[in-house]
């Protein structure tokens, strides 16, 4: 219940006036509904009092009563005079009931939707603060499912529970009171069955909550699988694995179906129906005997039966609401699990803003591990002076990209520290640190938006002239103006309507527009063809000018002109120096060079290539 009370705190901003009005409408609806049996009793009593002799009824059998039911002109006049009042009463009750029902339904829907919107806003805001490690451990579809499907269940928990508490419970209490007023003995028999219903309901509620949680987890897995299929549709088609992927989906979907039906079993068991049938059967028998012996009790008995019948509906809805609450609590558990996940990377106490880079970046004895006991980087000592280019090389899996990810604090170091101008980056605000860093990777992420908005991402108020200037510097302007709508052209998910080289040039334009003093290039041209690589290299040369740059590269042809080359092997720096120095005395670098560069150089006749991140620098070294 702790989660339920926590969830109800989201109602607090809407307690006045909407929630108060909704409660008033619910109570009004319950009052009108509860009054119906009483009106019926009065109608029966009126007819019997006006048409028949009340004193004589006590000693008459039903056969005698049937023979004596005659209506005199005076009695008929009384009935005709009462008829307009009855019609008006019915119309007033109907309009009042409908108005209260509309008000309660609309207002609770508004509140429920508002709570759901607020919860989703809070979830996504919290997710923006979570570190990269969180997203690495979870599939995208499962995270999306918590924000969509789980929150939708929570909405039902808020609206249905509130409606039942104030409307159905009020109706239940009112109708029970009415039943007691009509016949307290029969009412006691009926009410005694309520506690009996609580025993199986408690068991079924627990089972339903467990099944609902498994169902939400299954929906998350199904969403993750669909997300994977959509993103990887080209790979699926290229390998002819459409049937395999369909089989995977069917397996997950069928498993979800079985979980859903288990939940439906507990939700649909006719506990209330069986108990209601027992109650009504016993009451009809006992009450029928009383009416046979005393015809005057007919009005009260009919009103009691109607009250009992009407009482069944709010009782059944309360039971159903309990099932909805169990499903909603299962969704709330998953939602609050996400909300309670604390980010591992955040602003430290007293964090200050970074204002410019004057000296450079330094690594002091840095260790890092994604998982405890599995180090990826070991005792890294590295200095990147301001305005210089430092390249990281080594075999795949050596820790190059991980080292680069530590500078913008996508992850925090396990041991040691990283400083900018002598200050630990953990003592800087994340916003100011990342504002000073531009990142271009081989996996260029573009949003399903226009070219203009993708270039200006992070600073949408930039002028058109600034955006065009950045695109020109990135060698992107020419292909952009050839697009159907120029800079306003939509590029699809992940920029699927663009080539690899075009996507990369947009990423460079985005970095140019950001104009950050620190630049990280992570395999920025590794997947490009020769023509695209040449255009990107020109753009990179402009991008790197007067910036402190860290280049991650596999191909040595791309980093020959770096101010310093650092060789990483299994997470440790084993060699460091210029290209020529490392060829002379560096065993690991020379091994890499012999594996991938010497043959290329001989084919090129010794010419200097451009490269992945570091083109030939114009200034002499």
XYZ file of C-alpha atoms in Angstrom:
621
model
C 0.000 0.000 0.000
C 2.999 2.283 0.411
C 3.230 2.588 -3.371
C -0.467 3.381 -3.590
C -0.193 6.206 -1.063
C 2.850 7.472 -2.909
C 0.864 7.443 -6.128
C -1.972 9.384 -4.541
C 0.451 12.256 -3.856
C 0.260 12.964 -7.579
C -3.394 13.951 -7.005
C -2.416 16.757 -4.633
C -2.141 19.556 -7.253
C -5.673 18.790 -8.473
C -7.538 18.437 -5.165
C -9.186 21.824 -5.694
C -11.395 22.441 -7.520
C -11.536 19.490 -9.927
C -11.137 16.648 -7.469
C -13.578 18.231 -5.010
C -16.144 18.703 -7.802
C -15.619 15.121 -8.968
C -16.255 13.824 -5.436
C -19.381 15.994 -5.168
C -20.674 14.558 -8.456
C -19.940 11.008 -7.305
C -21.783 11.529 -4.035
C -24.685 13.170 -5.877
C -24.887 10.227 -8.280
C -24.822 7.809 -5.349
C -27.564 9.747 -3.547
C -29.883 9.666 -6.573
C -29.227 5.976 -7.126
C -29.732 5.156 -3.477
C -33.061 7.016 -3.370
C -34.595 4.872 -6.133
C -35.702 1.938 -3.923
C -37.226 4.394 -1.453
C -39.249 6.032 -4.236
C -40.490 2.616 -5.361
C -41.527 1.740 -1.808
C -43.490 4.971 -1.495
C -45.150 4.318 -4.863
C -46.287 0.846 -3.766
C -47.430 2.134 -0.401
C -49.335 4.995 -2.052
C -51.220 2.627 -4.333
C -52.053 0.225 -1.532
C -53.084 3.002 0.843
C -55.247 4.808 -1.748
C -56.766 1.828 -3.515
C -57.105 -0.712 -0.702
C -58.214 -0.628 2.875
C -55.018 -0.999 4.923
C -56.829 -2.439 7.968
C -58.541 -5.153 5.932
C -55.324 -6.288 4.284
C -53.991 -7.840 7.481
C -56.591 -10.654 7.414
C -56.867 -11.284 3.644
C -55.365 -14.050 1.566
C -53.914 -13.357 -1.863
C -57.068 -14.799 -3.502
C -59.291 -12.453 -1.493
C -56.960 -9.551 -2.209
C -57.158 -10.194 -5.952
C -60.979 -10.160 -5.813
C -61.072 -6.896 -3.861
C -58.708 -4.882 -6.027
C -61.130 -2.438 -7.590
C -60.553 1.224 -8.250
C -63.312 3.748 -7.545
C -63.586 7.044 -9.490
C -62.234 8.935 -6.469
C -59.262 6.589 -6.201
C -58.637 6.841 -9.933
C -58.649 10.638 -9.634
C -56.028 10.425 -6.882
C -53.838 8.241 -9.074
C -54.213 10.565 -12.053
C -53.286 13.540 -9.894
C -50.154 11.745 -8.673
C -49.041 10.670 -12.171
C -47.558 14.051 -13.290
C -45.573 14.221 -10.067
C -44.249 10.739 -10.695
C -43.244 11.647 -14.266
C -41.550 14.855 -13.140
C -39.800 12.971 -10.345
C -38.492 10.352 -12.769
C -37.260 13.012 -15.211
C -35.572 15.030 -12.464
C -33.919 11.892 -11.119
C -32.788 10.852 -14.615
C -31.335 14.265 -15.461
C -29.682 14.562 -12.059
C -28.255 11.063 -12.315
C -26.975 11.692 -15.854
C -25.512 15.078 -14.951
C -23.717 13.763 -11.896
C -22.436 10.762 -13.855
C -21.124 13.003 -16.655
C -19.412 15.360 -14.221
C -17.802 12.538 -12.262
C -16.653 10.670 -15.391
C -15.237 13.721 -17.165
C -13.457 15.121 -14.125
C -11.942 11.780 -13.067
C -10.807 11.178 -16.651
C -9.186 14.629 -16.684
C -7.455 14.013 -13.367
C -6.343 10.514 -14.392
C -4.962 11.722 -17.707
C -3.252 14.651 -15.978
C -1.632 12.347 -13.415
C -0.503 10.041 -16.221
C 0.939 13.004 -18.146
C 2.741 14.307 -15.058
C 4.121 10.865 -14.288
C 5.418 10.419 -17.831
C 6.979 13.873 -17.751
C 8.682 13.049 -14.459
C 9.870 9.675 -15.770
C 11.430 11.116 -18.912
C 12.985 13.995 -16.955
C 14.497 11.461 -14.560
C 15.704 9.297 -17.435
C 17.573 12.257 -18.897
C 19.603 12.381 -15.673
C 20.518 8.688 -15.678
C 24.011 7.729 -16.756
C 25.006 5.694 -19.798
C 25.543 2.570 -17.680
C 21.806 2.457 -16.930
C 20.902 2.395 -20.622
C 23.618 -0.154 -21.377
C 22.052 -2.594 -18.923
C 18.513 -2.324 -20.296
C 16.867 -2.786 -23.656
C 15.303 0.310 -25.169
C 11.882 -1.285 -25.646
C 11.664 -2.270 -21.987
C 12.389 1.291 -20.892
C 9.788 2.639 -23.323
C 7.247 0.127 -22.003
C 7.588 1.519 -18.484
C 6.828 5.026 -19.696
C 3.875 3.961 -21.860
C 2.154 0.699 -20.866
C 2.978 0.749 -17.145
C 1.915 4.372 -16.697
C -1.352 3.594 -18.521
C -2.086 0.938 -15.873
C -1.321 3.480 -13.172
C -3.937 5.804 -14.662
C -6.582 3.108 -14.172
C -5.412 2.691 -10.603
C -5.971 6.384 -9.901
C -9.299 6.895 -11.687
C -11.028 3.578 -10.929
C -9.924 3.475 -7.310
C -11.013 7.047 -6.637
C -14.351 6.470 -8.363
C -14.993 3.312 -6.367
C -14.009 4.825 -3.039
C -16.258 7.854 -3.350
C -19.024 6.633 -5.632
C -19.398 2.886 -5.267
C -18.582 2.827 -1.571
C -21.074 5.645 -0.937
C -23.728 3.781 -2.935
C -22.930 0.591 -1.078
C -23.269 2.254 2.326
C -26.438 4.086 1.298
C -28.094 0.992 -0.136
C -27.152 -1.123 2.878
C -28.670 1.548 5.125
C -31.774 1.562 2.938
C -31.999 -2.221 3.097
C -31.705 -2.126 6.887
C -34.486 0.469 6.961
C -36.745 -1.771 4.863
C -35.990 -5.039 6.677
C -33.084 -5.298 9.090
C -33.281 -9.096 9.347
C -32.956 -9.646 5.601
C -30.270 -6.960 5.421
C -28.246 -8.725 8.112
C -28.392 -11.982 6.148
C -27.174 -10.245 2.988
C -24.406 -8.234 4.654
C -22.998 -11.289 6.455
C -21.927 -12.682 3.087
C -19.560 -9.757 2.412
C -16.798 -10.926 4.800
C -17.039 -14.399 3.278
C -16.160 -12.876 -0.102
C -12.992 -11.293 1.302
C -11.242 -14.632 1.838
C -10.990 -15.769 -1.811
C -10.555 -12.178 -2.994
C -7.396 -11.776 -0.925
C -5.822 -14.840 -2.527
C -6.902 -13.919 -6.054
C -5.641 -10.341 -5.608
C -2.137 -11.554 -4.768
C -2.098 -13.921 -7.737
C -3.424 -11.239 -10.064
C -0.748 -8.735 -9.045
C 2.000 -11.283 -9.737
C 0.469 -12.193 -13.092
C 0.070 -8.501 -13.972
C 3.720 -7.798 -13.223
C 4.786 -10.707 -15.428
C 2.450 -9.403 -18.121
C 4.035 -5.924 -18.001
C 7.498 -7.455 -18.147
C 6.363 -9.504 -21.150
C 5.054 -6.364 -22.862
C 8.435 -4.755 -22.222
C 10.250 -7.686 -23.846
C 7.858 -7.611 -26.790
C 8.429 -3.866 -27.257
C 12.181 -4.414 -27.100
C 11.957 -7.121 -29.759
C 9.830 -4.913 -32.018
C 12.207 -1.977 -31.534
C 15.118 -4.238 -32.463
C 13.297 -5.507 -35.562
C 12.428 -2.031 -36.796
C 15.937 -0.674 -36.235
C 17.602 -3.727 -37.740
C 15.221 -4.366 -40.627
C 17.987 -4.080 -43.240
C 20.132 -6.664 -41.501
C 17.128 -8.981 -41.189
C 16.411 -8.701 -44.902
C 20.075 -8.926 -45.901
C 20.444 -12.251 -44.082
C 17.016 -13.529 -45.100
C 15.921 -13.946 -41.489
C 12.340 -12.699 -41.807
C 10.884 -16.080 -40.803
C 13.288 -16.439 -37.897
C 12.372 -12.995 -36.561
C 8.686 -13.759 -37.033
C 9.104 -16.991 -35.051
C 10.821 -15.059 -32.259
C 7.978 -12.565 -32.193
C 5.308 -15.291 -32.200
C 7.026 -17.076 -29.296
C 7.119 -13.887 -27.216
C 3.571 -12.967 -28.211
C 2.174 -16.417 -27.361
C 3.946 -16.325 -24.000
C 2.379 -12.933 -23.357
C -1.022 -14.357 -24.331
C -0.690 -17.150 -21.762
C 0.313 -14.694 -19.041
C -2.616 -12.442 -19.965
C -5.092 -15.322 -19.806
C -3.794 -16.331 -16.389
C -4.425 -12.788 -15.193
C -7.839 -12.868 -16.856
C -8.664 -16.112 -15.041
C -8.167 -14.528 -11.633
C -9.937 -11.360 -12.750
C -12.984 -13.163 -14.175
C -13.709 -15.764 -11.483
C -17.407 -15.280 -10.538
C -16.898 -14.934 -6.790
C -19.346 -12.060 -6.367
C -21.887 -13.646 -8.705
C -21.987 -16.900 -6.731
C -22.287 -15.113 -3.404
C -24.943 -12.768 -4.782
C -26.910 -15.739 -6.108
C -26.823 -17.444 -2.716
C -27.909 -14.251 -0.989
C -30.769 -13.487 -3.373
C -31.997 -17.088 -3.353
C -32.154 -17.243 0.427
C -33.728 -13.817 0.739
C -36.379 -14.541 -1.900
C -37.400 -17.683 -0.070
C -37.508 -16.127 3.372
C -39.002 -12.812 2.239
C -41.537 -14.515 -0.022
C -42.937 -16.460 2.918
C -43.354 -13.215 4.848
C -45.200 -11.533 1.970
C -47.535 -14.526 1.601
C -48.409 -14.231 5.269
C -48.589 -10.408 5.211
C -49.458 -8.798 1.811
C -48.793 -5.338 3.280
C -45.067 -6.194 3.381
C -45.019 -6.336 -0.421
C -43.871 -2.707 -0.867
C -40.995 -3.044 1.562
C -40.024 -6.429 0.163
C -39.995 -5.216 -3.471
C -37.995 -2.148 -2.452
C -35.606 -4.382 -0.499
C -35.074 -6.688 -3.492
C -34.426 -3.679 -5.754
C -31.992 -2.248 -3.191
C -30.277 -5.632 -2.971
C -30.066 -5.864 -6.751
C -28.676 -2.333 -6.972
C -26.287 -3.095 -4.121
C -24.788 -5.927 -6.142
C -23.483 -3.557 -8.859
C -21.302 -1.300 -6.640
C -20.124 -4.379 -4.742
C -19.144 -6.062 -8.003
C -17.428 -2.880 -9.183
C -15.503 -2.643 -5.927
C -14.300 -6.198 -6.459
C -13.348 -5.423 -10.067
C -11.657 -2.245 -8.887
C -9.588 -4.330 -6.513
C -8.362 -6.293 -9.531
C -7.644 -3.033 -11.369
C -5.734 -1.828 -8.318
C -3.610 -4.991 -8.322
C -2.780 -4.493 -12.008
C -2.080 -0.815 -11.410
C 0.155 -1.598 -8.438
C 2.152 -3.981 -10.628
C 2.625 -1.132 -13.108
C 3.387 1.322 -10.291
C 6.103 -0.990 -8.949
C 7.895 -0.881 -12.298
C 7.366 2.873 -12.666
C 8.722 3.629 -9.196
C 11.632 1.239 -9.729
C 12.663 3.484 -12.598
C 12.012 6.688 -10.646
C 13.987 5.356 -7.675
C 17.001 4.434 -9.795
C 19.620 6.920 -8.693
C 21.973 8.259 -11.384
C 25.572 7.242 -10.793
C 26.888 10.332 -12.569
C 25.616 13.654 -11.231
C 26.738 17.047 -10.028
C 28.748 16.793 -6.841
C 28.174 19.037 -3.813
C 29.411 22.528 -4.549
C 30.022 21.812 -8.241
C 31.172 24.879 -10.169
C 30.798 25.866 -13.797
C 33.619 25.361 -16.262
C 34.523 28.647 -17.913
C 36.884 27.973 -20.781
C 39.855 25.611 -21.215
C 43.297 27.174 -20.809
C 45.709 24.358 -19.934
C 44.206 21.089 -21.133
C 43.021 17.674 -19.930
C 44.920 15.282 -17.674
C 44.324 11.686 -16.546
C 45.849 10.852 -13.156
C 46.048 7.120 -12.346
C 42.634 6.426 -13.874
C 41.058 2.976 -13.549
C 37.648 2.074 -14.912
C 35.423 -1.026 -14.915
C 31.898 -1.502 -16.228
C 31.445 -4.366 -13.775
C 33.287 -4.860 -10.462
C 36.387 -6.986 -10.855
C 36.520 -6.587 -14.644
C 38.815 -3.588 -15.295
C 38.697 -2.001 -18.739
C 41.267 0.755 -18.088
C 44.263 0.486 -15.766
C 46.396 3.270 -14.284
C 45.971 5.717 -17.167
C 48.379 8.668 -17.049
C 47.753 11.009 -19.971
C 47.992 14.720 -20.714
C 46.249 16.457 -23.625
C 47.584 20.044 -23.785
C 45.214 22.751 -24.913
C 45.084 23.145 -28.694
C 46.852 19.841 -29.418
C 45.706 16.618 -31.068
C 46.196 13.341 -29.215
C 45.302 10.085 -30.949
C 44.419 6.771 -29.302
C 45.250 3.617 -31.263
C 45.194 -0.078 -30.545
C 43.342 -3.262 -31.302
C 39.566 -3.456 -30.878
C 38.518 -3.865 -27.265
C 41.584 -2.082 -25.946
C 39.571 0.623 -24.140
C 40.000 3.555 -26.541
C 36.345 4.574 -26.786
C 35.860 3.966 -23.073
C 38.697 6.359 -22.276
C 37.129 8.996 -24.523
C 33.724 8.488 -22.840
C 35.195 9.381 -19.452
C 35.972 12.984 -20.456
C 32.308 14.125 -20.839
C 31.465 11.903 -17.841
C 29.286 9.440 -19.692
C 30.801 7.242 -16.977
C 32.756 8.133 -13.847
C 36.211 6.746 -13.167
C 36.506 3.810 -10.789
C 39.781 5.144 -9.384
C 42.008 8.136 -10.013
C 40.791 11.413 -11.463
C 40.489 13.422 -14.664
C 41.164 17.150 -14.532
C 40.608 20.129 -16.818
C 42.906 23.026 -15.992
C 43.823 21.218 -12.773
C 40.232 20.856 -11.505
C 38.640 17.419 -11.119
C 35.832 17.147 -13.664
C 33.612 15.700 -10.916
C 33.800 19.115 -9.266
C 32.350 20.740 -12.399
C 28.674 20.889 -13.277
C 27.736 18.324 -15.905
C 25.978 20.942 -18.015
C 28.993 23.259 -18.209
C 31.441 20.378 -18.759
C 29.483 18.937 -21.671
C 28.873 22.402 -23.104
C 32.653 22.582 -23.651
C 32.830 19.232 -25.484
C 31.746 18.248 -29.004
C 31.614 14.562 -29.940
C 31.600 13.014 -33.418
C 31.450 9.213 -33.620
C 31.176 6.625 -36.359
C 27.648 5.830 -35.137
C 26.108 9.161 -36.042
C 22.772 9.592 -34.317
C 20.341 11.841 -36.136
C 16.779 12.526 -35.060
C 13.637 12.056 -37.116
C 13.454 15.771 -37.815
C 14.568 18.299 -40.404
C 18.174 18.796 -41.464
C 18.083 22.271 -39.966
C 16.944 21.072 -36.548
C 19.501 18.265 -36.525
C 22.359 20.690 -37.193
C 21.043 23.146 -34.598
C 20.347 20.388 -32.057
C 20.932 21.746 -28.575
C 20.663 25.362 -29.697
C 17.481 25.717 -31.787
C 17.625 29.525 -31.699
C 20.633 29.709 -33.993
C 20.031 31.802 -37.091
C 19.706 30.328 -40.561
C 22.953 32.043 -41.584
C 24.864 30.339 -38.753
C 23.399 26.945 -39.645
C 24.253 27.380 -43.328
C 27.789 28.514 -42.442
C 28.303 25.374 -40.328
C 26.942 23.198 -43.142
C 29.284 24.846 -45.661
C 32.270 24.289 -43.375
C 31.250 20.627 -43.041
C 30.948 20.209 -46.852
C 27.245 19.480 -46.357
C 25.609 22.543 -47.912
C 25.769 21.308 -51.508
C 23.891 18.060 -50.911
C 21.438 19.772 -48.552
C 20.262 22.319 -51.138
C 19.659 19.453 -53.574
C 17.191 17.856 -51.141
C 13.443 18.344 -51.866
C 12.979 20.997 -49.166
C 16.560 21.963 -48.517
C 17.275 22.529 -44.852
C 13.640 21.768 -43.987
C 13.822 18.233 -45.417
C 12.915 15.442 -43.000
C 15.548 12.706 -42.828
C 13.639 9.824 -41.180
C 14.610 7.711 -38.197
C 18.370 7.836 -37.593
C 18.752 9.769 -40.855
C 17.835 6.708 -42.904
C 17.223 8.838 -46.020
C 20.849 9.988 -46.090
C 24.060 8.221 -47.019
C 26.717 7.452 -44.419
C 28.895 10.321 -45.601
C 25.983 12.757 -45.546
C 25.052 11.747 -42.006
C 28.644 12.171 -40.885
C 28.895 15.635 -42.412
C 25.704 16.680 -40.621
C 27.265 15.477 -37.365
C 30.356 17.569 -38.094
C 28.175 20.583 -38.914
C 26.430 20.083 -35.585
C 29.798 20.024 -33.797
C 30.977 23.112 -35.709
C 27.867 25.015 -34.719
C 28.401 24.055 -31.076
C 31.906 25.554 -31.290
C 33.172 23.706 -28.208
C 36.857 24.009 -27.220
C 37.243 20.238 -26.663
C 36.636 17.815 -29.519
C 36.333 14.019 -29.368
C 36.443 12.101 -32.661
C 35.635 8.418 -32.222
C 36.225 6.516 -35.479
C 34.671 9.463 -37.284
C 35.408 8.219 -40.828
C 35.898 4.481 -40.395
C 32.801 3.452 -42.362
C 33.022 5.912 -45.274
C 33.908 5.419 -48.910
C 36.891 7.247 -50.410
C 34.924 10.177 -51.853
C 32.915 10.721 -48.677
C 36.022 10.339 -46.542
C 37.778 13.071 -48.475
C 34.890 15.491 -47.969
C 34.651 14.589 -44.295
C 38.401 15.017 -43.826
C 38.232 18.545 -45.164
C 35.407 19.265 -42.751
C 37.319 17.719 -39.859
C 40.344 19.894 -40.603
C 38.179 22.983 -40.161
C 36.527 21.492 -37.081
C 39.816 20.678 -35.341
C 41.416 24.071 -35.858
C 42.386 25.633 -32.515
C 40.649 22.905 -30.509
C 41.912 20.402 -27.954
C 41.232 17.133 -29.750
C 41.183 13.475 -28.758
C 41.014 11.084 -31.720
C 40.082 7.408 -31.426
C 41.222 5.448 -34.477
C 41.791 1.921 -35.709
C 43.437 2.900 -38.989
C 46.889 4.357 -38.503
C 46.714 6.195 -41.807
C 44.343 8.620 -40.152
C 46.474 9.840 -37.253
C 49.996 10.236 -38.623
C 50.004 13.997 -38.083
C 48.728 13.935 -34.513
C 50.832 15.814 -31.981
C 50.938 12.673 -29.924
C 49.896 9.058 -30.472
C 49.019 6.853 -27.494
C 48.920 3.059 -27.860
C 46.437 1.200 -25.643
C 46.721 -2.552 -25.067
C 44.161 -4.281 -22.847
C 43.288 -1.035 -21.116
C 46.798 0.181 -20.374
C 49.033 2.740 -22.099
C 52.081 0.881 -23.395
C 53.571 3.454 -25.773
C 53.339 7.176 -26.456
C 54.974 9.541 -28.933
C 54.789 10.919 -32.470
C 54.319 8.703 -35.490
C 58.018 8.754 -36.378
C 59.129 8.190 -32.781
C 56.878 5.201 -32.356
C 57.978 3.646 -35.636
C 61.554 3.878 -34.389
C 61.131 2.564 -30.842
C 57.577 1.413 -30.385
C 57.058 -2.332 -30.662
C 53.247 -2.324 -30.392
C 52.765 0.650 -32.703
C 55.182 -0.793 -35.227
C 53.303 -4.083 -35.110
C 50.044 -2.259 -35.851
C 51.773 -0.272 -38.579
C 53.110 -3.389 -40.259
C 49.709 -5.064 -40.077
C 47.700 -2.333 -41.740
C 49.704 0.564 -43.075
C 52.927 -0.454 -44.792
C 51.199 -2.209 -47.691
C 48.863 0.740 -48.164
C 51.783 3.175 -48.146
C 53.633 1.172 -50.790
C 50.540 1.166 -52.992
C 50.149 4.927 -52.559
C 53.797 5.512 -53.416
C 54.574 6.953 -50.023
C 51.993 9.741 -50.217
C 50.446 10.989 -47.019
C 46.788 10.103 -46.702
C 44.099 12.022 -44.984
C 42.421 10.097 -42.364
C 40.115 9.202 -39.702
C 40.008 12.231 -37.568
C 43.416 13.815 -38.238
C 44.149 15.158 -41.718
C 47.586 16.415 -42.678
C 48.059 19.575 -40.610
C 48.952 22.705 -42.546
C 51.240 24.024 -39.842
C 54.768 22.648 -39.768
C 55.674 20.372 -36.906
